[in-house]
Coordinates of C-alpha atoms in Angstrom, one line a residue:
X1 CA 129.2 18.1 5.2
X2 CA 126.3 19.0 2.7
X3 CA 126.4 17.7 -0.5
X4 CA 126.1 20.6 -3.4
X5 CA 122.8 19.9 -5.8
X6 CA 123.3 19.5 -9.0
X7 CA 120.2 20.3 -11.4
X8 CA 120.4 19.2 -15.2
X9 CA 118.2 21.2 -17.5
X10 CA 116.9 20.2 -20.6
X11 CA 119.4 21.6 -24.2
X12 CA 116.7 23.1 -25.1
X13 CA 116.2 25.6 -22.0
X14 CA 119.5 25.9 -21.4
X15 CA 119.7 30.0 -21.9
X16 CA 124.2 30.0 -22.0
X17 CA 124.8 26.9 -22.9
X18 CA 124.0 26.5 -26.8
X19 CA 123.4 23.2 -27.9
X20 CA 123.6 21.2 -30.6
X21 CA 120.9 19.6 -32.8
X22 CA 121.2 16.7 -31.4
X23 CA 121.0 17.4 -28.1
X24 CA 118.0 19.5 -28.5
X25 CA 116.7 15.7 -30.7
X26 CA 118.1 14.0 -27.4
X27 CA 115.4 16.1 -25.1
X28 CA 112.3 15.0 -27.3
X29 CA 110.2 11.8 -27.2
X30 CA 110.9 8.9 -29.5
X31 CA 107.7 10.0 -31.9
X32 CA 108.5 13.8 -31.8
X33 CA 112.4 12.6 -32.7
X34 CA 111.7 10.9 -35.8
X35 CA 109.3 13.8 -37.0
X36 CA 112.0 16.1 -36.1
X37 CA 114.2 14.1 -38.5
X38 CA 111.8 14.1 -41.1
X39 CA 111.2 17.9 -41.1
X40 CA 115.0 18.2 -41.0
X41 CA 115.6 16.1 -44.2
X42 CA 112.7 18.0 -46.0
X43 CA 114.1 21.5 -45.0
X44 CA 117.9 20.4 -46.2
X45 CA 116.6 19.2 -49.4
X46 CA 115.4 23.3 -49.9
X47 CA 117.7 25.1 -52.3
X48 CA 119.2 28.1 -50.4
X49 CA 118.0 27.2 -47.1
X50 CA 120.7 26.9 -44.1
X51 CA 120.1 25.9 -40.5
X52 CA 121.0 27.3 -37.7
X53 CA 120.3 27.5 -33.7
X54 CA 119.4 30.7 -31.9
X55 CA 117.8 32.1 -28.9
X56 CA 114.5 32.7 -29.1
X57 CA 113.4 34.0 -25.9
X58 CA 111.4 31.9 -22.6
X59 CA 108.7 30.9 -25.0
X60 CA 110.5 29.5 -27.8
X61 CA 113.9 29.1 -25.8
X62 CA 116.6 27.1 -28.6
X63 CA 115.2 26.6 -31.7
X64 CA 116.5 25.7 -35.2
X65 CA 116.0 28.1 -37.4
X66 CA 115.9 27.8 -41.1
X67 CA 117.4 31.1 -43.1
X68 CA 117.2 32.1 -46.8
X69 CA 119.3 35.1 -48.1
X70 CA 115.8 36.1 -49.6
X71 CA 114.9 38.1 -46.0
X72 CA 116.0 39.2 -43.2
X73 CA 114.1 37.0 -40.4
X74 CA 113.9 33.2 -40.5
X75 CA 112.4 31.1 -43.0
X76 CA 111.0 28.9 -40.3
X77 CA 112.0 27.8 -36.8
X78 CA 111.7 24.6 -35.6
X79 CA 110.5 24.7 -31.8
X80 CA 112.1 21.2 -30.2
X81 CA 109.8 21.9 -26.8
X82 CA 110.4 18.3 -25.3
X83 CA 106.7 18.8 -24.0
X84 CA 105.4 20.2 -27.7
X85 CA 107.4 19.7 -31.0
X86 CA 106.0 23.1 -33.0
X87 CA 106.9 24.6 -36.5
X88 CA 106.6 28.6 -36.9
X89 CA 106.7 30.7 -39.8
X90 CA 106.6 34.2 -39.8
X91 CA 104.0 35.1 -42.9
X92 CA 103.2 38.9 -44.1
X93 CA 99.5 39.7 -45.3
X94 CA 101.0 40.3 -48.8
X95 CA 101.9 35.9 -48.8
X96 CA 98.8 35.1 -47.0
X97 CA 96.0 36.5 -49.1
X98 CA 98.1 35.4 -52.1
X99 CA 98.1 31.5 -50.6
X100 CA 95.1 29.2 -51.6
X101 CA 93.3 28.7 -48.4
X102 CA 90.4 26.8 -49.7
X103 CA 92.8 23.9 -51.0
X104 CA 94.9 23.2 -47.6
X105 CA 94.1 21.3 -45.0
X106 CA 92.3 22.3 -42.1
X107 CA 95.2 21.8 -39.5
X108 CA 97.2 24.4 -42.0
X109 CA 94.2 27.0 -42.0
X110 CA 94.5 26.7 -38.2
X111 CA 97.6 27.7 -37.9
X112 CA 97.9 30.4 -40.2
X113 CA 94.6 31.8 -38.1
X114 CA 97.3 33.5 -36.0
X115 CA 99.3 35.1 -38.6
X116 CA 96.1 37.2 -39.3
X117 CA 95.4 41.0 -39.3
X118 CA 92.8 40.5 -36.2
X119 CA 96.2 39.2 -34.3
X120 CA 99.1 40.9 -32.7
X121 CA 101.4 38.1 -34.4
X122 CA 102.8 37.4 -37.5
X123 CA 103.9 34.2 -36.8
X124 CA 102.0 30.6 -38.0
X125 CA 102.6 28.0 -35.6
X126 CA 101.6 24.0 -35.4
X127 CA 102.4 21.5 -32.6
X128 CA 103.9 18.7 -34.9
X129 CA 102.0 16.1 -33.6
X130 CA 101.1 13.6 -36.6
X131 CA 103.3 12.6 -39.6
X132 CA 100.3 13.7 -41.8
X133 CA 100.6 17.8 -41.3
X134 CA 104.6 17.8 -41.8
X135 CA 104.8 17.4 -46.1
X136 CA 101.7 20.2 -45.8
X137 CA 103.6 22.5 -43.9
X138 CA 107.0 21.6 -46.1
X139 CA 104.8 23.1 -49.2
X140 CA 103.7 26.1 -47.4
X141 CA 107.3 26.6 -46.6
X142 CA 108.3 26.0 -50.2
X143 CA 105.7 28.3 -51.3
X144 CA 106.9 30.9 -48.5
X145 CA 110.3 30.9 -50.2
X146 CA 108.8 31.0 -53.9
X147 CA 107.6 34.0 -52.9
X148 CA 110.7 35.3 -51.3
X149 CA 112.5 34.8 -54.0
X150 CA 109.8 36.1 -56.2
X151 CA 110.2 39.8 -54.5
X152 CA 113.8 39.4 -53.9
X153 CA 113.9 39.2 -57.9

């Protein structure tokens, strides 16, 4: 008599089964698990800001996305890719050429490169590799919903 396979998949690819957060957290490397944490905190500590999980397609699969009642798409999502822990922001041109570019870092500059007119994307994305890009990114994001909030009025 065969025996029936069995194959676990990750939370995070896991298209009907939504997961939690921490079973997505479960999926990731020790390193990318405590950044995760630390994005987490800073994103809670946001006034208006709730969490949620979603969906996001084969690329971006389950992510956590962060919503403000400012706009009607996300805030941010966090992308917990076991292989790549990633932060995306969708920015408009209107945000961007009001951000000062000169004064971030370069690993924020990169990222926003894809958010340009020259791309077919509005989206600014990072692999959250280091503990030193996350309180940048945190300030963009802050700014991000400054200026929300600023044209929401």
């Amino acid at each position: 008599m065969a025996v029936a396979k069995t194959y676990d998949r990750l939370a995070w690819e896991a298209r009907f089964n939504q997961p939690t957060v921490d079973q997505l957290r479960a999926d990731l490397p020790p390193a990318a698990a405590r950044l995760m944490d630390r994005i987490q905190h800073a994103m809670s500590q946001l006034e208006g800001v709730a969490q949620g999980i979603r969906w996001f397609g084969e690329c971006w699969r389950w992510s956590i996305e962060y919503r403000t009642d400012h706009s009607d798409e996300p805030l941010a999502l966090l992308i917990p890719s076991p292989a790549d822990l990633r932060l995306a922001v969708p920015l408009t041109c209107e945000f961007l050429r009001a951000l000062p570019t000169s004064r971030l870092p370069r690993t924020v500059r990169d990222g926003l490169e894809l958010a340009r007119e020259s791309f077919d994307s509005r989206w600014g994305l990072w692999s959250l590799d280091s503990p030193d890009i996350l309180d940048n990114l945190v300030d963009l994001i802050e700014s991000k919903l400054h200026h929300l909030a600023k044209q929401a009025g």
